Coordinates of C-alpha atoms in Angstrom, one line a residue:
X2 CA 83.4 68.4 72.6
X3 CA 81.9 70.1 75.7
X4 CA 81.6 73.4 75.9
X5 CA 83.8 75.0 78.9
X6 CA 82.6 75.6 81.9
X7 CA 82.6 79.8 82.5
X8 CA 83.3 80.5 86.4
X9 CA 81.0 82.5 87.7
X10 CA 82.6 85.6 89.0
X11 CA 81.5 88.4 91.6
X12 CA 82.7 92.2 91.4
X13 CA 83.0 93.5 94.3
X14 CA 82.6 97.0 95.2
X15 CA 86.2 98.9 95.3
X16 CA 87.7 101.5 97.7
X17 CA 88.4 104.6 95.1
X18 CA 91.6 105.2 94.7
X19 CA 91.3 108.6 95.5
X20 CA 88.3 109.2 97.8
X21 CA 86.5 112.7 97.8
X22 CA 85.9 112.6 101.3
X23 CA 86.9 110.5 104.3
X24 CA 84.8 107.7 105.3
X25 CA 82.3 109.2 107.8
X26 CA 81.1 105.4 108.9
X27 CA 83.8 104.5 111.0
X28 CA 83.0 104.8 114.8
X29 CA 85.8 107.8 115.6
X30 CA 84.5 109.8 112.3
X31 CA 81.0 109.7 113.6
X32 CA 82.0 110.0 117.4
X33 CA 83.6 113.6 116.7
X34 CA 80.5 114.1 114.0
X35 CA 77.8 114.2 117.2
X36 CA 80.2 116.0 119.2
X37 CA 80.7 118.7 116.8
X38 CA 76.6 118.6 116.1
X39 CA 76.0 119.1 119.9
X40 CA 78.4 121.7 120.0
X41 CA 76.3 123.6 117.2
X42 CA 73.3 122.7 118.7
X43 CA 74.6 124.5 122.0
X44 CA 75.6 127.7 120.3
X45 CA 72.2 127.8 118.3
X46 CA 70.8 127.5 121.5
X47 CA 72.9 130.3 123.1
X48 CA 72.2 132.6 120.1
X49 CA 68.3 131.9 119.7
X50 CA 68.3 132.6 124.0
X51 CA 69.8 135.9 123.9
X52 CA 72.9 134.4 126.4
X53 CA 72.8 132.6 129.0
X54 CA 70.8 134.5 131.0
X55 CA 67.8 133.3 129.1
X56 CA 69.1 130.0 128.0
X57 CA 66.6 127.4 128.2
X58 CA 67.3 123.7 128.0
X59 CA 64.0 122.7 126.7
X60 CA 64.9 124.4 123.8
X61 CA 68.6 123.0 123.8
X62 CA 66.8 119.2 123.4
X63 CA 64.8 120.3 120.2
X64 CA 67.9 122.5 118.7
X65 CA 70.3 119.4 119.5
X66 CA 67.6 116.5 118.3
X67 CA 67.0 118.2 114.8
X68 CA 70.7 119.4 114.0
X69 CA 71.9 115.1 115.1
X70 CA 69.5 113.9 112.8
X71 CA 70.7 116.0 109.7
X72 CA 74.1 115.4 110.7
X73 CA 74.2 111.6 111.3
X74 CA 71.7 110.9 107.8
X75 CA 73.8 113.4 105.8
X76 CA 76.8 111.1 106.8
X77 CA 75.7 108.3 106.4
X78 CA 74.6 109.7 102.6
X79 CA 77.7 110.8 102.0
X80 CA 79.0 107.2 103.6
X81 CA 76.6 105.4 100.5
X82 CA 77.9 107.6 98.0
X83 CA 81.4 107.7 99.1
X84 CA 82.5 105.5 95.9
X85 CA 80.3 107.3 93.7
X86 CA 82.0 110.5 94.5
X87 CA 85.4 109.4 94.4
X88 CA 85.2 108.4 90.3
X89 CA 83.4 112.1 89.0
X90 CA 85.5 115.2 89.0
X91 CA 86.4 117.3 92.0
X92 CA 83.7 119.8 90.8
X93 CA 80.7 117.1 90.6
X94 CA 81.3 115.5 93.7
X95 CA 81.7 119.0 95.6
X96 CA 78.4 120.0 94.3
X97 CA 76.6 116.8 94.7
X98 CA 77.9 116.8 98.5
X99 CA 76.7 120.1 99.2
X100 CA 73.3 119.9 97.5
X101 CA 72.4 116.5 99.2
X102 CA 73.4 118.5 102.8
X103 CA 71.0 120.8 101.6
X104 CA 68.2 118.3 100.8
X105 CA 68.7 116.1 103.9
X106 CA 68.1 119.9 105.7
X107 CA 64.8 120.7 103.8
X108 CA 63.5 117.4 104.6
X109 CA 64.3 116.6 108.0
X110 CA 63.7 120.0 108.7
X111 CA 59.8 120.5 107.7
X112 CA 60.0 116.7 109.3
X113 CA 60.6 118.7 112.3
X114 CA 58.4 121.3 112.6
X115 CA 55.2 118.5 112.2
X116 CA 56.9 116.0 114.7
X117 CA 58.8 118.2 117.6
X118 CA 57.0 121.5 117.0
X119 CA 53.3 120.0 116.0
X120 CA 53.6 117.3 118.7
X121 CA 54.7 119.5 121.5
X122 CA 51.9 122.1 120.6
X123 CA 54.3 125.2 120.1
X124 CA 53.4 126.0 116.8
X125 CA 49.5 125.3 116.6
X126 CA 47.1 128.4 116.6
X127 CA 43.8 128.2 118.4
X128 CA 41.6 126.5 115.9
X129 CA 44.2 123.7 116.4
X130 CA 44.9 124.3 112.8
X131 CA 49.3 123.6 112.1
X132 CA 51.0 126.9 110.8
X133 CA 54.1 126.1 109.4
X134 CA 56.8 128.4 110.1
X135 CA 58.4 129.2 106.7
X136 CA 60.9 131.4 108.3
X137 CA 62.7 128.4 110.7
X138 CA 63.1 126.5 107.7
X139 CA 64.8 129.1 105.4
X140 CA 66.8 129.7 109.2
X141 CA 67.6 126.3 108.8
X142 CA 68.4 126.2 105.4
X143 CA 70.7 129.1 105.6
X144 CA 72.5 127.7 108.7
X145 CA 73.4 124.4 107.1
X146 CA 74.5 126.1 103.5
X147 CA 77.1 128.0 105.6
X148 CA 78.2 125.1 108.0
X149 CA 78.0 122.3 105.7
X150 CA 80.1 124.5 103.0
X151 CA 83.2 124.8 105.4
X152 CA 83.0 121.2 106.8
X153 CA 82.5 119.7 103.4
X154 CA 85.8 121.9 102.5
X155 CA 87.7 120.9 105.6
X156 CA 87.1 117.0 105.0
X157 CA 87.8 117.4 101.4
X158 CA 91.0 119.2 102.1
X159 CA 91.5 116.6 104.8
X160 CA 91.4 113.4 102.4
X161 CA 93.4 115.0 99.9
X162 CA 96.0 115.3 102.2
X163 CA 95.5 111.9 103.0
X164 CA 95.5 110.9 99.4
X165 CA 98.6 112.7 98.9
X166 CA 100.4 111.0 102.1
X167 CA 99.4 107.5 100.7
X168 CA 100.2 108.3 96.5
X169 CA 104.1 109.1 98.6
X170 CA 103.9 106.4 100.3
X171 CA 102.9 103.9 97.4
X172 CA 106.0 105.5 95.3
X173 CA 108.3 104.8 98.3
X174 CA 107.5 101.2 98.7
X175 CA 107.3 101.0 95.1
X176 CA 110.8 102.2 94.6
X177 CA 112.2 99.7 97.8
X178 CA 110.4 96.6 96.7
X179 CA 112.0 96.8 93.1
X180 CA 115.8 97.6 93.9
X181 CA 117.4 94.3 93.3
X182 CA 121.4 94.3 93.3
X183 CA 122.7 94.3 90.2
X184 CA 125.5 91.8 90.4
X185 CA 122.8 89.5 91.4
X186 CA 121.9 89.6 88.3
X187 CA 124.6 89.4 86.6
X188 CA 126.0 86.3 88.2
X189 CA 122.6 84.2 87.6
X190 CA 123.0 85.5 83.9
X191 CA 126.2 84.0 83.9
X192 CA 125.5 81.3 85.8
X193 CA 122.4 80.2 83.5
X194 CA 124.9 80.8 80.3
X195 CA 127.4 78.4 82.1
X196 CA 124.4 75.5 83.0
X197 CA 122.9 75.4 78.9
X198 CA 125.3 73.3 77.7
X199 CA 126.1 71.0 80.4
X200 CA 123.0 71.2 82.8
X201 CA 120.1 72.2 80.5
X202 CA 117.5 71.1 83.0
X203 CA 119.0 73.0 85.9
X204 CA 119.5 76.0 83.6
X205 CA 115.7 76.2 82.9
X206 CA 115.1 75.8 86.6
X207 CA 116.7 78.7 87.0
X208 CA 115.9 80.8 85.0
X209 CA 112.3 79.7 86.4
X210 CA 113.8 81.2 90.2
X211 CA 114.7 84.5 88.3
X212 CA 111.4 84.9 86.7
X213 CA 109.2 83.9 90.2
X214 CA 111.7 86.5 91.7
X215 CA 111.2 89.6 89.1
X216 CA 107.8 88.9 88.8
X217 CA 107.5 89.5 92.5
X218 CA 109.2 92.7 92.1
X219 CA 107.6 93.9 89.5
X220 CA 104.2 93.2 91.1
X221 CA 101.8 96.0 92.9
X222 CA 103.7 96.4 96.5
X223 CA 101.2 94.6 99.1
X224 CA 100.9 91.7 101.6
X225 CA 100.8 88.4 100.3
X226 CA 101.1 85.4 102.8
X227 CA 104.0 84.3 104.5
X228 CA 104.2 80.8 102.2
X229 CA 104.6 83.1 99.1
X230 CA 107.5 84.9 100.5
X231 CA 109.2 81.6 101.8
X232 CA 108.9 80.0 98.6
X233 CA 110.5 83.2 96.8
X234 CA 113.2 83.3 99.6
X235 CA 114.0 79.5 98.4
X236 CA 114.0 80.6 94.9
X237 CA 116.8 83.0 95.4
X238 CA 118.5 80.3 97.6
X239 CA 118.5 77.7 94.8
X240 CA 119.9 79.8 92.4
X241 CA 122.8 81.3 95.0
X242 CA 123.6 78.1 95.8
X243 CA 124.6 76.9 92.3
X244 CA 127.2 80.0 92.8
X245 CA 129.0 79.6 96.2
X246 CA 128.2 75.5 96.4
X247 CA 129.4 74.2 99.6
X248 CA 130.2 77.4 101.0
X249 CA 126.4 78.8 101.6
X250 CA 124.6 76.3 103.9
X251 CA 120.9 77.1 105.1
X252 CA 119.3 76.1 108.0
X253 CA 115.3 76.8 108.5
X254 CA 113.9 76.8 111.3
X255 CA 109.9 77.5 110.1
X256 CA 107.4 76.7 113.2
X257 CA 103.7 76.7 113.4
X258 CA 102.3 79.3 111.3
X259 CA 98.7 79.9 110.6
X260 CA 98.6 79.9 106.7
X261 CA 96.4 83.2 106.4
X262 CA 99.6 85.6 107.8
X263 CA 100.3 87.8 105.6
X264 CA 104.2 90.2 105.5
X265 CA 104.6 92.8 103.0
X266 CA 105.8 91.4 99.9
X267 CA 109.9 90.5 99.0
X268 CA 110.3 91.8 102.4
X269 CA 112.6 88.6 103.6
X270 CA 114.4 87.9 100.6
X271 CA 116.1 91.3 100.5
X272 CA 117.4 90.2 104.3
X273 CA 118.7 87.0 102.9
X274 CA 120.2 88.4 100.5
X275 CA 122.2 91.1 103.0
X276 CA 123.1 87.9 105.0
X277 CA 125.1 86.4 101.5
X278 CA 126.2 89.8 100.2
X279 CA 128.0 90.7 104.0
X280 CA 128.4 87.7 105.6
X281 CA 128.6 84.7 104.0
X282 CA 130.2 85.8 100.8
X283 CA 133.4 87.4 102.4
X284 CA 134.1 84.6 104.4
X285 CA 137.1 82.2 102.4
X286 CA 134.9 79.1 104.0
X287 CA 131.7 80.5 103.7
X288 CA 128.6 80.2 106.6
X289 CA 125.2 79.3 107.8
X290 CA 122.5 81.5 107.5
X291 CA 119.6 80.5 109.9
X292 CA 116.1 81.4 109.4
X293 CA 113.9 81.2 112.1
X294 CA 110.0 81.8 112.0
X295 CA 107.3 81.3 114.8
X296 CA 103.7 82.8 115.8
X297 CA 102.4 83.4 119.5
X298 CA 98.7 84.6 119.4
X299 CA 99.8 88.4 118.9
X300 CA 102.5 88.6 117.2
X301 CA 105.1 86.6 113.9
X302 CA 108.6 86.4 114.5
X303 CA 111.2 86.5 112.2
X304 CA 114.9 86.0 112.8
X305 CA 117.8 85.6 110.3
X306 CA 121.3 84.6 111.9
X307 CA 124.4 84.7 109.5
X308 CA 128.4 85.5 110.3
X309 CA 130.2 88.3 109.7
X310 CA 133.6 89.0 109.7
X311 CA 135.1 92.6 110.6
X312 CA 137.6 93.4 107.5
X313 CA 140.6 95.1 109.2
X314 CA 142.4 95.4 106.1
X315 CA 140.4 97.8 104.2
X316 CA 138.5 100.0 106.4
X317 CA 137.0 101.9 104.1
X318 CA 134.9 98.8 102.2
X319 CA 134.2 97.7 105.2
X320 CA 132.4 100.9 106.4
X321 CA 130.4 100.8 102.6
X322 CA 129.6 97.6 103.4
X323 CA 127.9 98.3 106.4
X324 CA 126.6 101.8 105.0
X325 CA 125.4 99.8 102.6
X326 CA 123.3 97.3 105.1
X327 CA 121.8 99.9 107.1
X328 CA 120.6 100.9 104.4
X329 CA 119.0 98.0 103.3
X330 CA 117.8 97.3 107.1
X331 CA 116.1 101.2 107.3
X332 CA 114.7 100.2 103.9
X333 CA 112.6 97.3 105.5
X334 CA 111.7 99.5 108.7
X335 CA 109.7 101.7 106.5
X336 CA 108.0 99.2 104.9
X337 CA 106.5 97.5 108.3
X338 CA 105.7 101.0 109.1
X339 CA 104.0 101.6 106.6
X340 CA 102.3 98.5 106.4
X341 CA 101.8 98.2 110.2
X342 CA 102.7 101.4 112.0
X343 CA 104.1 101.3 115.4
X344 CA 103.2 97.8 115.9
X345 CA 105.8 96.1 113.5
X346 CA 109.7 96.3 114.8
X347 CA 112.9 96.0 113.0
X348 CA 116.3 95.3 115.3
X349 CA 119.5 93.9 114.6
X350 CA 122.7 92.8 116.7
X351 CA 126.0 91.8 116.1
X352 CA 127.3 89.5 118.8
X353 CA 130.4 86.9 118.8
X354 CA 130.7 86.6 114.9
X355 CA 127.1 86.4 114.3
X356 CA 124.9 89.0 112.9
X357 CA 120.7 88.5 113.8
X358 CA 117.9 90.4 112.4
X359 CA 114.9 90.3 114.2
X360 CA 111.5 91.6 112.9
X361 CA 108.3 91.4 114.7
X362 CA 105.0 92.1 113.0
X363 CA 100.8 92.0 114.4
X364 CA 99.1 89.3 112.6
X365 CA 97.2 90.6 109.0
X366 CA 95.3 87.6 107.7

C-alpha cells in the first residue's frame, strides 16, 4: 500500500491581530515621517543658530541629512519587527521600540561625525588627526530619547485606537452576518420532518442547504467570491421553494463576472430572503424575484427586483414590515462600509408594484 502523499505546505507570515504600532512602510506613513524629520531638523537648526539671525543653511543640510537617516532606518526597523512586536506584551515591545531608536541613534550618529563632519574637515585638528566629539553624540542621544519617547507613544496610542475601532467593527459584522430569521428555521425543520417519510432523498438535500447555509453563518465574517455566495443564495432558494411551490418563481439574470470578485460574505442571501419575507410571501399568488448581476471594469452590480403589495388593512404590520426591512437594508450598508468604505453603495426603490435593491461595490479579487 503506498504511503500518502504529504502536501507540502507554506506558512506565511501573518498580520498580528493586534499590532503595536502602525505600519510605518506604507508611502503616506513615511511621507509625513520625512516631513516631521525635516521639521525637527529645522528647529535643531534654529536652536543650534541662536535664531534666525544667525541661521545658516549649511548647517540645516547636515542637521536634516543625519536626523532622515535615523528616522527612515528606525522605521523601517520598526517596519521588520512590526510582527514581532505585536505577539510580546505591551511592556516588551514598548521597550524594545525605544531601545532600538536609541541604537539606530548611536550608530548612525558616530556614522556621522566620521562621514559629514570628518569628510567636510569641521572637526579635524591641525595634525589632521579626527577628534571625535563626545558631546554631539550624547546631544544626540538625548534628543532622540525625548523625541522618540513621545512619537513612539503617540503611534502606539494611535494603533490602539485603531485596534479598538476594528475589534468593534469585527463584533458588528459578526453580530449582522449571524442573525437568521427564526421562522426560517422553523419552517425547514418542519419541512425536512414532513419530506423523511415520503421524500427521503429530498429531505437529506435539505438538510444539506441548511448546513451549507449555517455553516456560512457561523464562519469568520469576510469576503469570499461572488460564486460562493450565489451558490449559498440557491441553497436557501431550494429549500424555500419546497415551501411556497409554484408561488416563488426565480429569475437570474448572472452576466460576465470575473471569477476572483470577492462580496462580503451571506451578504445577498439576507436580501433574498427580505424579497420572500415582504414581497413574495404576502402575495395570495405569489411573485418573481429577479436577480441581476454584471461587472464593468470598475465596478459589480447587484440588483434584486421582487413585488410588494401595500397592506391597507392593517397598517400597523405593515409599518413593522417595512421597519423591519430597513433594518435589514441599513444592516447590509454597514457591511459594504466597512468592507469598502465610501466606494460601495446601497439604494432601494419602490416603483409600480416592484421593489429593487441595488448595491454597487469596487472590485476585491
Amino acid at each position: 500500500m503506498p504511503a500518502p502523499r504529504v502536501k507540502n505546505t507554506r506558512v506565511e507570515a501573518r498580520e498580528p491581530i493586534n499590532p503595536f504600532l502602525p505600519d510605518l512602510c506604507n508611502s503616506q506613513a513615511l511621507f509625513l515621517l520625512v516631513l516631521v524629520a525635516e521639521l525637527l531638523a529645522l528647529l535643531l537648526t534654529i536652536s543650534a543658530s541662536s535664531g534666525l539671525r544667525d541661521f545658516s543653511w549649511d548647517k540645516l543640510a547636515l542637521i536634516s541629512v543625519q536626523v532622515q537617516w535615523i528616522v527612515l532606518f528606525s522605521a523601517m526597523a520598526l517596519c521588520r519587527m512590526r510582527f514581532w512586536l505585536g505577539q510580546q506584551t505591551q511592556v516588551q515591545a514598548g521597550t524594545a521600540s525605544y531601545v532600538l531608536v536609541l541604537v539606530i541613534t548611536l550608530v548612525l550618529s558616530t556614522l556621522g561625525q566620521w562621514i559629514i563632519y570628518g569628510a567636510s574637515g569641521l572637526l579635524f585638528v591641525d595634525d589632521q588627526h579626527f577628534t571625535f566629539d563626545y558631546w554631539l553624540l550624547l546631544d544626540n542621544l538625548v534628543i532622540a530619547a525625548i523625541l522618540s519617547g513621545i512619537l513612539l507613544r503617540y503611534l502606539y496610542l494611535q494603533q490602539q485606537l485603531r485596534n479598538q475601532q476594528q475589534a468593534e467593527m469585527q463584533a458588528r459584522i459578526q453580530a449582522l452576518q449571524s442573525r437568521i430569521r427564526p421562522h426560517f428555521l422553523f419552517n425547514s425543520m418542519n419541512a425536512i420532518a414532513s419530506l423523511i417519510s415520503t421524500d427521503p432523498d429530498t429531505a437529506e438535500r435539505v438538510v444539506e442547504d441548511l448546513s451549507e447555509l449555517f455553516r456560512a453563518s457561523l464562519a469568520e465574517p469576510t469576503l469570499i467570491p461572488l460564486e460562493r455566495e450565489l451558490t449559498l443564495c440557491k441553497h436557501y432558494l431550494e429549500i424555500e421553494q419546497l415551501r411556497l411551490g409554484r408561488r416563488l418563481q426565480v429569475d437570474w439574470q448572472i452576466g460576465s463576472y470575473n471569477s476572483d470578485v470577492k462580496i462580503p460574505s451571506l451578504m445577498l442571501q439576507p436580501l433574498v430572503e427580505n424579497a420572500i419575507f415582504h414581497g413574495v410571501e404576502p402575495m395570495p399568488k405569489g411573485g418573481k424575484i429577479t436577480i441581476k448581476v454584471s461587472q464593468n471594469d470598475k465596478q459589480l452590480s447587484i440588483v434584486i427586483c421582487n413585488p410588494y403589495m401595500l397592506a391597507k388593512k392593517n397598517v400597523q404590520n405593515h409599518e413593522h414590515s417595512q421597519r423591519h426591512n430597513r433594518m435589514a437594508l441599513d444592516n447590509i450598508r454597514r457591511r459594504l462600509t466597512a468592507h469598502f468604505g465610501s466606494a460601495a453603495r446601497l439604494s432601494s426603490s419602490a416603483e409600480n408594484g416592484i421593489f429593487t435593491t441595488y448595491i454597487f461595490c469596487p472590485l476585491a479579487v
